[in-house]
């Protein structure tokens, strides 16, 4: 299976900074053929990034979207608007959206359905908080997020990202064993939903992935890629991460 490594820039980089990053980054990964490389800049940089990425092996994603096609929804961005910028994927259900913008499973499900209907690939995020892990609720939480978030959603163009909230931006990475344990659970849940098609769904790990720890995480059976925040903000760091096989 081709691995999938996505940069989530969150609320970072102006248009000029986006162009500068891509000027350095694109040539450094141009020979990478065995990884789907994705960049998710903020909305304001999507069009500029879309232009810079045209004809390259780097694909564009959005960090969010709204589920309606158009209308009186001040501040929101539709799936068609994303497609217009060259976006091919959208991240949905990130824990920061759930935490700061109160997105619940029902909202996330609506967004996923709308994205897929429009032809966007979905990077669906799930993961437990530290309190939930310590209370032994990791599998309950992730099981619920998958069941509700993916209700009525087919497996085509679907990528799942496991992001333990306690590992996001904290420098605390899940150990390969912890990651594999949850990824195997996610794969099992996906089998229940999609049968044998579940074997082809990429399951990404996210949470303080760096060029130093990526190889051990990627060696886990059910880890098929990464969703990367902090370490994706510098072109050399993200290029090293994407080229982790060559760095050996
Ligand atoms: C993220 O928020 O998607 C993420 C994984 O962030 P970081 O790599 O900085 O932990």
Coordinates of N, CA and C and ligand atoms in Angstrom, one line a residue:
X1 N 0.8 -1.2 0.0 CA 0.0 0.0 0.0 C 0.9 1.3 0.0
X2 N 0.5 2.2 -0.8 CA 1.3 3.5 -0.9 C 1.1 4.3 0.4
X3 N 2.1 4.7 1.1 CA 1.9 5.5 2.3 C 1.4 6.9 2.0
X4 N 0.9 7.6 3.0 CA 0.3 8.9 2.9 C 0.8 9.7 4.0
X5 N 1.5 10.8 3.7 CA 2.0 11.7 4.7 C 1.5 13.1 4.5
X6 N 0.8 13.6 5.5 CA 0.1 14.9 5.3 C 0.6 15.9 6.3
X7 N 0.8 17.2 5.8 CA 1.2 18.3 6.6 C 0.0 19.1 7.0
X8 N -0.3 19.2 8.3 CA -1.3 20.1 8.8 C -0.7 21.3 9.4
X9 N -0.8 22.4 8.6 CA -0.1 23.6 9.1 C -0.9 24.4 10.1
X10 N -2.1 24.0 10.3 CA -3.0 24.7 11.3 C -3.0 26.2 10.9
X11 N -3.0 27.1 12.0 CA -3.2 28.6 11.6 C -1.8 29.2 11.5
X12 N -1.0 28.7 10.5 CA 0.3 29.2 10.3 C 0.5 29.4 8.8
X13 N 1.3 30.4 8.6 CA 1.8 30.8 7.2 C 0.9 31.7 6.4
X14 N 1.5 32.9 6.1 CA 0.8 33.8 5.1 C 1.0 33.2 3.7
X15 N 0.4 33.9 2.8 CA 0.6 33.5 1.4 C 2.1 33.5 1.0
X16 N 2.8 34.6 1.3 CA 4.2 34.7 1.0 C 5.0 33.6 1.6
X17 N 4.7 33.3 2.9 CA 5.4 32.2 3.5 C 5.1 30.8 2.9
X18 N 3.8 30.7 2.5 CA 3.4 29.4 1.8 C 4.3 29.2 0.5
X19 N 4.3 30.3 -0.3 CA 5.1 30.2 -1.5 C 6.6 29.9 -1.3
X20 N 7.1 30.5 -0.2 CA 8.5 30.3 0.1 C 8.8 28.9 0.5
X21 N 7.9 28.4 1.3 CA 8.0 26.9 1.8 C 8.0 26.0 0.5
X22 N 7.0 26.2 -0.3 CA 6.8 25.3 -1.5 C 8.0 25.4 -2.5
X23 N 8.6 26.6 -2.6 CA 9.7 26.8 -3.5 C 10.9 25.9 -3.0
X24 N 11.1 25.8 -1.7 CA 12.1 24.9 -1.2 C 11.7 23.4 -1.2
X25 N 10.5 23.2 -0.8 CA 10.0 21.8 -0.5 C 9.8 21.0 -1.8
X26 N 9.1 21.6 -2.8 CA 8.8 20.8 -4.0 C 10.0 20.1 -4.6
X27 N 11.1 20.8 -4.9 CA 12.2 20.1 -5.5 C 12.8 19.0 -4.7
X28 N 12.7 19.2 -3.3 CA 13.4 18.2 -2.5 C 12.6 16.9 -2.4
X29 N 11.3 16.9 -2.9 CA 10.6 15.6 -2.8 C 10.2 15.1 -4.2
X30 N 10.7 15.7 -5.2 CA 10.2 15.5 -6.6 C 10.4 14.0 -7.0
X31 N 11.4 13.3 -6.4 CA 11.6 11.9 -6.9 C 10.9 10.9 -6.0
X32 N 10.1 11.4 -5.0 CA 9.4 10.5 -4.1 C 8.2 9.9 -4.9
X33 N 8.2 8.6 -5.1 CA 7.1 8.0 -5.8 C 6.2 7.1 -5.0
X34 N 6.7 6.7 -3.8 CA 6.0 5.7 -3.0 C 5.3 6.3 -1.8
X35 N 5.1 7.6 -1.8 CA 4.3 8.3 -0.7 C 3.4 9.3 -1.4
X36 N 2.1 9.3 -0.9 CA 1.2 10.4 -1.3 C 1.6 11.5 -0.4
X37 N 2.0 12.7 -0.9 CA 2.5 13.8 -0.1 C 1.4 14.9 -0.2
X38 N 1.0 15.3 1.0 CA -0.2 16.2 1.1 C 0.2 17.4 1.9
X39 N -0.2 18.6 1.5 CA 0.0 19.8 2.3 C -1.4 20.5 2.6
X40 N -1.7 20.7 3.9 CA -2.9 21.4 4.2 C -2.6 22.8 4.8
X41 N -2.6 23.8 4.0 CA -2.3 25.2 4.5 C -3.7 25.8 5.0
X42 N -3.6 27.0 5.6 CA -4.9 27.6 6.0 C -5.6 28.1 4.7
X43 N -6.9 28.3 4.9 CA -7.8 28.7 3.7 C -7.1 29.8 2.8
X44 N -6.6 30.8 3.5 CA -6.1 32.0 2.7 C -4.9 31.6 1.8
X45 N -4.3 30.5 2.1 CA -3.1 30.1 1.2 C -3.5 29.1 0.2
X46 N -4.7 28.6 0.2 CA -5.0 27.4 -0.6 C -4.8 27.7 -2.1
X47 N -5.3 28.9 -2.6 CA -5.2 29.2 -4.0 C -3.8 29.3 -4.5
X48 N -3.0 30.0 -3.7 CA -1.6 30.2 -4.0 C -0.8 28.8 -4.0
X49 N -1.2 28.0 -3.0 CA -0.5 26.7 -2.9 C -1.0 25.8 -4.1
X50 N -2.3 25.9 -4.4 CA -2.8 25.1 -5.6 C -2.1 25.5 -6.9
X51 N -1.8 26.7 -7.1 CA -1.0 27.1 -8.3 C 0.4 26.6 -8.2
X52 N 1.0 26.7 -7.1 CA 2.4 26.2 -7.0 C 2.6 24.7 -7.1
X53 N 1.5 24.0 -6.7 CA 1.6 22.5 -6.7 C 1.2 21.9 -8.0
X54 N 0.6 22.7 -8.9 CA 0.1 22.2 -10.2 C 1.3 21.4 -10.9
X55 N 1.0 20.2 -11.4 CA 2.0 19.4 -12.1 C 3.1 18.8 -11.2
X56 N 2.9 18.9 -9.9 CA 4.0 18.3 -9.0 C 3.4 17.0 -8.4
X57 N 4.2 16.4 -7.6 CA 3.7 15.1 -6.9 C 3.3 15.5 -5.5
X58 N 3.0 16.7 -5.2 CA 2.4 17.1 -3.9 C 1.0 17.5 -4.1
X59 N 0.1 17.0 -3.2 CA -1.3 17.3 -3.4 C -1.8 18.3 -2.3
X60 N -2.9 18.9 -2.6 CA -3.4 20.0 -1.7 C -4.6 19.5 -0.9
X61 N -4.6 19.8 0.4 CA -5.8 19.5 1.3 C -6.2 20.8 2.0
X62 N -7.4 20.8 2.5 CA -7.9 21.8 3.3 C -8.0 21.3 4.8
X63 N -8.0 22.2 5.7 CA -8.0 21.7 7.1 C -9.4 21.6 7.6
X64 N -10.4 22.1 6.8 CA -11.8 22.0 7.3 C -12.7 22.5 6.1
X65 N -14.0 22.4 6.2 CA -14.9 22.9 5.3 C -16.3 22.9 5.9
X66 N -17.3 23.5 5.2 CA -18.7 23.5 5.7 C -19.4 22.5 4.8
X67 N -20.6 22.0 5.3 CA -21.2 20.9 4.5 C -22.2 21.4 3.5
X68 N -22.6 22.7 3.6 CA -23.6 23.2 2.6 C -22.9 23.6 1.3
X69 N -23.7 23.7 0.2 CA -23.0 24.0 -1.1 C -22.8 25.5 -1.3
X70 N -23.8 26.3 -0.8 CA -23.7 27.7 -0.9 C -24.7 28.4 0.0
X71 N -24.7 29.7 0.1 CA -25.7 30.4 0.8 C -25.3 31.2 2.0
X72 N -26.2 31.5 2.9 CA -26.0 32.5 4.0 C -25.3 31.8 5.2
X73 N -24.1 31.6 5.0 CA -23.3 30.9 6.1 C -22.0 31.7 6.3
X74 N -22.1 32.9 6.9 CA -21.0 33.9 7.0 C -19.7 33.2 7.5
X75 N -18.7 33.4 6.8 CA -17.4 32.9 7.2 C -17.1 31.5 6.8
X76 N -18.0 30.8 6.2 CA -17.8 29.4 5.8 C -17.3 29.2 4.4
X77 N -16.8 28.0 4.1 CA -16.2 27.7 2.8 C -16.8 26.3 2.4
X78 N -17.2 26.3 1.1 CA -17.9 25.1 0.7 C -16.9 24.1 0.0
X79 N -17.4 22.8 -0.2 CA -16.6 21.9 -0.9 C -16.2 22.3 -2.3
X80 N -17.1 22.9 -3.0 CA -16.8 23.4 -4.4 C -15.7 24.5 -4.4
X81 N -15.8 25.3 -3.4 CA -14.7 26.4 -3.3 C -13.4 25.8 -3.1
X82 N -13.3 24.7 -2.3 CA -12.0 24.0 -2.1 C -11.5 23.4 -3.4
X83 N -12.4 22.7 -4.1 CA -12.1 22.1 -5.4 C -11.5 23.1 -6.3
X84 N -12.1 24.3 -6.3 CA -11.7 25.4 -7.1 C -10.3 25.8 -6.9
X85 N -9.7 25.6 -5.7 CA -8.3 26.0 -5.5 C -7.3 24.9 -5.8
X86 N -7.9 23.8 -6.2 CA -7.0 22.6 -6.5 C -6.9 21.6 -5.4
X87 N -7.7 21.8 -4.3 CA -7.8 20.9 -3.2 C -8.3 19.5 -3.7
X88 N -7.7 18.5 -3.2 CA -8.2 17.1 -3.5 C -8.7 16.4 -2.2
X89 N -8.3 16.9 -1.1 CA -8.6 16.2 0.2 C -9.0 17.3 1.2
X90 N -9.7 16.8 2.3 CA -10.0 17.7 3.4 C -9.9 16.9 4.7
X91 N -9.3 17.6 5.7 CA -9.2 17.0 7.0 C -10.5 17.3 7.8
X92 N -11.1 16.3 8.3 CA -12.3 16.5 9.1 C -12.3 15.8 10.4
X93 N -12.7 16.5 11.4 CA -12.8 15.9 12.8 C -11.5 16.1 13.6
X94 N -10.7 17.0 13.2 CA -9.4 17.2 14.0 C -9.8 17.5 15.4
X95 N -9.0 17.1 16.4 CA -9.4 17.3 17.8 C -9.5 18.8 18.2
X96 N -8.7 19.6 17.4 CA -8.8 21.1 17.7 C -10.1 21.6 17.3
X97 N -10.7 21.1 16.2 CA -12.0 21.5 15.7 C -13.1 21.0 16.8
X98 N -12.9 19.8 17.2 CA -13.8 19.2 18.2 C -13.8 20.1 19.5
X99 N -12.5 20.4 19.9 CA -12.3 21.1 21.2 C -12.7 22.6 21.2
X100 N -12.2 23.3 20.2 CA -12.3 24.8 20.3 C -13.6 25.2 19.5
X101 N -14.1 24.4 18.6 CA -15.2 24.8 17.8 C -16.4 23.9 18.0
X102 N -16.3 23.1 19.0 CA -17.5 22.3 19.4 C -18.1 21.4 18.3
X103 N -17.2 20.9 17.5 CA -17.7 20.0 16.4 C -18.0 18.6 17.1
X104 N -19.2 18.1 16.9 CA -19.5 16.8 17.5 C -19.6 15.8 16.4
X105 N -19.9 14.6 16.8 CA -19.9 13.5 15.8 C -20.9 13.7 14.6
X106 N -22.0 14.4 15.0 CA -23.0 14.6 13.9 C -22.5 15.6 12.9
X107 N -21.9 16.7 13.4 CA -21.4 17.7 12.5 C -20.3 17.1 11.6
X108 N -19.4 16.3 12.2 CA -18.3 15.7 11.5 C -18.9 14.8 10.4
X109 N -19.9 14.0 10.8 CA -20.5 13.1 9.8 C -21.1 13.9 8.6
X110 N -21.8 15.0 8.9 CA -22.3 15.8 7.8 C -21.2 16.4 6.9
X111 N -20.1 16.8 7.5 CA -19.0 17.3 6.7 C -18.4 16.2 5.8
X112 N -18.2 15.0 6.4 CA -17.6 13.9 5.7 C -18.5 13.6 4.5
X113 N -19.8 13.5 4.7 CA -20.7 13.1 3.6 C -20.7 14.2 2.5
X114 N -20.7 15.5 2.9 CA -20.7 16.5 1.9 C -19.4 16.5 1.1
X115 N -18.3 16.3 1.8 CA -16.9 16.3 1.1 C -16.9 15.1 0.1
X116 N -17.4 14.0 0.5 CA -17.3 12.8 -0.4 C -18.3 13.0 -1.6
X117 N -19.4 13.6 -1.3 CA -20.4 13.8 -2.4 C -19.7 14.8 -3.4
X118 N -18.9 15.7 -3.0 CA -18.3 16.7 -3.9 C -17.1 16.1 -4.6
X119 N -16.6 14.9 -4.1 CA -15.5 14.3 -4.8 C -14.2 14.6 -4.1
X120 N -14.2 15.1 -2.8 CA -13.0 15.3 -2.1 C -12.6 14.0 -1.3
X121 N -11.3 13.8 -1.2 CA -10.9 12.7 -0.3 C -11.0 13.2 1.1
X122 N -11.3 12.3 2.1 CA -11.4 12.7 3.5 C -10.3 12.1 4.3
X123 N -9.7 13.0 5.1 CA -8.8 12.5 6.2 C -9.6 12.7 7.5
X124 N -10.1 11.6 8.0 CA -11.0 11.7 9.1 C -10.2 11.4 10.4
X125 N -10.2 12.3 11.4 CA -9.4 12.2 12.6 C -10.2 11.7 13.8
X126 N -9.5 10.8 14.5 CA -10.1 10.4 15.8 C -9.0 10.2 16.8
X127 N -9.4 10.2 18.1 CA -8.3 10.0 19.1 C -8.9 10.4 20.5
X128 N -8.2 9.8 21.5 CA -8.6 10.0 22.9 C -7.8 11.0 23.6
X129 N -8.4 11.6 24.6 CA -7.7 12.6 25.5 C -6.9 11.7 26.5
X130 N -6.0 12.4 27.3 CA -5.2 11.8 28.3 C -6.2 11.2 29.4
X131 N -7.2 12.0 29.8 CA -8.1 11.5 30.8 C -8.8 10.2 30.3
X132 N -9.2 10.2 29.1 CA -9.9 9.1 28.5 C -9.0 7.8 28.5
X133 N -7.7 8.1 28.1 CA -6.8 6.9 28.1 C -6.6 6.4 29.5
X134 N -6.4 7.3 30.5 CA -6.1 6.9 31.8 C -7.3 6.2 32.5
X135 N -8.5 6.5 32.0 CA -9.7 5.9 32.5 C -10.1 4.6 31.6
X136 N -9.1 4.2 30.8 CA -9.3 3.0 30.0 C -10.5 3.1 29.0
X137 N -10.7 4.3 28.5 CA -11.8 4.5 27.6 C -11.4 4.7 26.1
X138 N -10.1 4.5 25.9 CA -9.5 4.8 24.5 C -10.4 4.1 23.4
X139 N -10.6 2.8 23.6 CA -11.3 2.0 22.6 C -12.8 2.4 22.5
X140 N -13.4 2.8 23.6 CA -14.8 3.2 23.6 C -14.9 4.5 22.8
X141 N -14.0 5.5 23.1 CA -14.1 6.8 22.4 C -13.8 6.6 20.9
X142 N -12.8 5.9 20.6 CA -12.5 5.8 19.1 C -13.6 5.0 18.4
X143 N -14.1 3.9 19.1 CA -15.2 3.1 18.5 C -16.4 4.0 18.2
X144 N -16.7 4.9 19.2 CA -17.9 5.8 19.0 C -17.6 6.8 17.9
X145 N -16.4 7.4 17.9 CA -16.1 8.4 16.8 C -16.2 7.8 15.4
X146 N -15.7 6.5 15.3 CA -15.8 5.9 14.0 C -17.2 5.5 13.6
X147 N -17.9 5.0 14.6 CA -19.3 4.6 14.3 C -20.2 5.8 13.9
X148 N -20.1 6.8 14.6 CA -20.9 8.0 14.3 C -20.4 8.8 13.2
X149 N -19.1 9.0 13.2 CA -18.5 9.9 12.2 C -18.6 9.3 10.8
X150 N -18.5 7.9 10.7 CA -18.5 7.3 9.4 C -19.9 6.7 9.0
X151 N -20.9 7.0 9.7 CA -22.2 6.4 9.5 C -22.7 6.8 8.0
X152 N -23.0 5.8 7.2 CA -23.4 6.1 5.9 C -22.4 6.6 4.9
X153 N -21.1 6.4 5.3 CA -20.0 6.9 4.5 C -19.3 5.7 3.8
X154 N -19.0 5.7 2.5 CA -18.3 4.6 1.9 C -16.8 4.7 2.1
X155 N -16.1 3.6 1.7 CA -14.7 3.5 1.9 C -13.8 4.2 0.9
X156 N -14.4 4.7 -0.2 CA -13.7 5.2 -1.3 C -13.0 6.6 -0.9
X157 N -11.7 6.7 -1.2 CA -11.0 8.0 -0.9 C -11.1 8.4 0.6
X158 N -11.1 7.4 1.4 CA -11.2 7.6 2.9 C -9.9 7.3 3.5
X159 N -9.3 8.2 4.3 CA -8.1 8.0 5.1 C -8.5 8.3 6.5
X160 N -8.0 7.4 7.4 CA -8.4 7.7 8.9 C -7.1 8.0 9.6
X161 N -7.1 9.1 10.4 CA -5.9 9.5 11.2 C -6.2 9.3 12.6
X162 N -5.4 8.4 13.3 CA -5.4 8.3 14.7 C -4.5 9.3 15.4
X163 N -5.1 10.2 16.1 CA -4.3 11.3 16.8 C -4.7 11.3 18.3
X164 N -3.9 10.6 19.1 CA -4.1 10.7 20.5 C -3.9 12.2 20.9
X165 N -4.9 12.8 21.6 CA -4.9 14.2 21.8 C -3.7 14.6 22.7
X166 N -3.3 13.6 23.6 CA -2.2 13.9 24.5 C -0.8 13.9 23.8
X167 N -0.8 13.5 22.6 CA 0.4 13.5 21.8 C 0.5 14.7 20.8
X168 N -0.6 15.4 20.7 CA -0.6 16.5 19.6 C 0.1 17.8 20.2
X169 N 1.2 18.1 19.5 CA 1.9 19.3 19.8 C 2.6 19.3 21.2
X170 N 2.7 18.1 21.8 CA 3.2 18.0 23.2 C 4.7 17.5 23.2
X171 N 5.1 17.0 22.0 CA 6.4 16.3 22.0 C 6.3 14.9 22.6
X172 N 5.2 14.5 23.1 CA 5.0 13.1 23.6 C 4.4 12.3 22.5
X173 N 5.2 11.4 21.9 CA 4.7 10.5 20.9 C 4.1 9.3 21.5
X174 N 3.1 8.7 20.8 CA 2.7 7.3 21.3 C 3.8 6.4 20.9
X175 N 4.1 5.4 21.7 CA 5.1 4.4 21.3 C 4.6 3.6 20.1
X176 N 5.5 3.0 19.3 CA 5.0 2.2 18.2 C 4.0 1.2 18.7
X177 N 4.2 0.6 19.9 CA 3.3 -0.4 20.4 C 1.9 0.2 20.7
X178 N 1.9 1.4 21.3 CA 0.6 2.0 21.6 C -0.1 2.4 20.3
X179 N 0.7 2.9 19.3 CA 0.1 3.3 18.0 C -0.5 2.0 17.3
X180 N 0.3 1.0 17.3 CA -0.2 -0.3 16.6 C -1.4 -0.8 17.2
X181 N -1.5 -0.8 18.5 CA -2.6 -1.4 19.3 C -3.9 -0.7 18.8
X182 N -3.8 0.7 18.8 CA -5.1 1.4 18.4 C -5.3 1.3 16.9
X183 N -4.3 1.3 16.1 CA -4.5 1.2 14.6 C -5.1 -0.2 14.3
X184 N -4.7 -1.3 15.0 CA -5.3 -2.6 14.8 C -6.8 -2.6 15.1
X185 N -7.1 -1.9 16.2 CA -8.5 -1.7 16.6 C -9.3 -1.0 15.5
X186 N -8.7 0.1 15.0 CA -9.4 0.9 14.0 C -9.6 0.0 12.7
X187 N -8.5 -0.7 12.4 CA -8.7 -1.6 11.2 C -9.8 -2.6 11.4
X188 N -9.9 -3.1 12.6 CA -11.0 -4.1 12.9 C -12.4 -3.4 12.7
X189 N -12.5 -2.2 13.3 CA -13.8 -1.5 13.1 C -14.1 -1.2 11.6
X190 N -13.0 -0.9 10.9 CA -13.2 -0.6 9.5 C -13.7 -1.9 8.7
X191 N -13.1 -3.0 9.1 CA -13.6 -4.3 8.5 C -15.0 -4.5 8.7
X192 N -15.5 -4.2 10.0 CA -16.9 -4.4 10.3 C -17.8 -3.5 9.3
X193 N -17.3 -2.3 9.0 CA -18.0 -1.4 8.2 C -17.9 -1.7 6.7
X194 N -16.7 -2.1 6.3 CA -16.4 -2.1 4.9 C -15.9 -3.5 4.4
X195 N -15.9 -4.5 5.2 CA -15.4 -5.8 4.8 C -13.9 -5.7 4.3
X196 N -13.6 -6.4 3.2 CA -12.3 -6.5 2.7 C -11.7 -5.1 2.2
X197 N -12.6 -4.2 1.9 CA -12.1 -2.9 1.5 C -11.3 -2.2 2.6
X198 N -11.5 -2.6 3.8 CA -10.8 -2.0 4.9 C -9.3 -2.1 4.9
X199 N -8.9 -3.2 4.2 CA -7.5 -3.5 4.1 C -6.8 -2.4 3.3
X200 N -7.5 -1.7 2.4 CA -6.9 -0.7 1.6 C -7.0 0.8 2.1
X201 N -7.6 0.9 3.3 CA -7.8 2.2 3.9 C -6.5 2.6 4.6
X202 N -5.9 3.7 4.2 CA -4.7 4.2 4.9 C -5.1 4.7 6.3
X203 N -4.4 4.2 7.4 CA -4.6 4.7 8.7 C -3.3 5.4 9.1
X204 N -3.4 6.7 9.3 CA -2.3 7.6 9.7 C -2.1 7.7 11.2
X205 N -0.9 7.8 11.6 CA -0.7 8.2 13.0 C -0.3 9.7 13.0
X206 N -0.9 10.4 14.0 CA -0.6 11.8 14.2 C -0.4 12.1 15.7
X207 N 0.7 12.9 15.9 CA 0.9 13.3 17.3 C 2.4 13.3 17.5
X208 N 3.0 14.5 17.3 CA 4.5 14.7 17.6 C 5.3 13.8 16.7
X209 N 4.9 13.6 15.5 CA 5.8 12.8 14.5 C 6.9 13.7 14.1
X210 N 8.1 13.2 14.0 CA 9.3 14.0 13.7 C 10.1 13.1 12.7
X211 N 11.1 13.7 12.0 CA 12.0 12.9 11.1 C 12.7 11.8 11.9
X212 N 12.9 12.0 13.2 CA 13.6 11.0 14.0 C 12.7 9.8 14.4
X213 N 11.4 10.0 14.6 CA 10.6 8.9 15.1 C 9.7 8.3 14.0
X214 N 9.7 8.9 12.8 CA 8.8 8.4 11.8 C 9.0 7.0 11.3
X215 N 10.3 6.6 11.3 CA 10.6 5.3 10.7 C 10.1 4.2 11.6
X216 N 10.2 4.3 12.9 CA 9.7 3.3 13.8 C 8.2 3.2 13.8
X217 N 7.6 4.4 13.7 CA 6.1 4.4 13.7 C 5.6 3.7 12.4
X218 N 6.3 4.1 11.3 CA 5.9 3.6 10.0 C 6.2 2.1 9.8
X219 N 7.0 1.5 10.7 CA 7.3 0.1 10.6 C 6.2 -0.7 11.2
X220 N 5.2 -0.1 11.9 CA 4.1 -0.8 12.5 C 3.1 -1.3 11.4
X221 N 2.6 -2.5 11.5 CA 1.8 -3.2 10.5 C 0.7 -2.3 10.0
X222 N -0.1 -1.7 10.9 CA -1.2 -0.9 10.5 C -1.1 0.6 10.5
X223 N 0.2 1.0 10.5 CA 0.5 2.5 10.4 C 0.8 2.7 8.9
X224 N 0.0 3.4 8.2 CA 0.2 3.6 6.8 C 0.6 5.0 6.4
X225 N 0.9 5.8 7.4 CA 1.3 7.2 7.0 C 1.2 8.0 8.3
X226 N 1.3 9.3 8.1 CA 1.3 10.3 9.2 C 0.6 11.5 8.9
X227 N 0.1 12.1 10.0 CA -0.5 13.5 9.9 C 0.4 14.3 10.8
X228 N 1.0 15.3 10.2 CA 2.1 16.0 10.9 C 1.9 17.5 11.1
X229 N 1.9 17.9 12.3 CA 1.8 19.4 12.6 C 3.1 20.1 12.6
X230 N 3.6 20.3 13.8 CA 4.8 21.0 14.1 C 6.0 20.7 13.1
X231 N 6.3 19.5 12.9 CA 7.4 19.1 12.0 C 7.2 19.3 10.5
X232 N 6.0 19.8 10.2 CA 5.7 20.0 8.8 C 5.9 21.5 8.4
X233 N 6.3 22.3 9.4 CA 6.3 23.8 9.1 C 7.6 24.3 8.5
X234 N 8.6 23.4 8.5 CA 9.9 23.8 7.9 C 10.1 22.8 6.7
X235 N 10.5 23.4 5.6 CA 10.6 22.5 4.4 C 11.6 21.4 4.5
X236 N 12.7 21.6 5.2 CA 13.7 20.6 5.3 C 13.3 19.5 6.2
X237 N 12.6 19.9 7.3 CA 12.1 18.9 8.3 C 11.0 18.0 7.7
X238 N 10.1 18.6 6.9 CA 9.0 17.8 6.4 C 9.5 17.0 5.2
X239 N 10.5 17.5 4.4 CA 11.1 16.7 3.4 C 11.8 15.5 3.9
X240 N 12.5 15.7 5.0 CA 13.2 14.5 5.7 C 12.2 13.5 6.1
X241 N 11.1 14.0 6.6 CA 10.1 13.0 7.1 C 9.5 12.2 6.0
X242 N 9.2 12.9 4.9 CA 8.6 12.3 3.7 C 9.6 11.3 3.1
X243 N 10.8 11.6 3.2 CA 11.9 10.8 2.5 C 12.5 9.8 3.6
X244 N 11.7 9.4 4.6 CA 12.3 8.7 5.7 C 13.0 7.4 5.2
X245 N 12.5 6.8 4.1 CA 13.1 5.5 3.7 C 14.5 5.8 3.1
X246 N 14.7 6.9 2.4 CA 16.0 7.2 1.8 C 17.0 7.7 2.8
X247 N 16.5 8.2 4.0 CA 17.4 8.8 5.0 C 18.2 7.7 5.7
X248 N 17.8 6.5 5.5 CA 18.5 5.4 6.3 C 20.0 5.3 6.0
Ligands
LIG1 C1 -1.9 17.5 14.4 O1 -2.4 18.4 15.0 O2 -2.4 17.0 13.4 C2 -0.5 17.1 14.8 C3 -0.3 15.8 14.7 O3 0.3 18.0 15.4 P1 1.8 17.7 15.9 O4 2.5 16.9 14.9 O5 2.4 19.1 16.1 O6 1.7 17.0 17.2

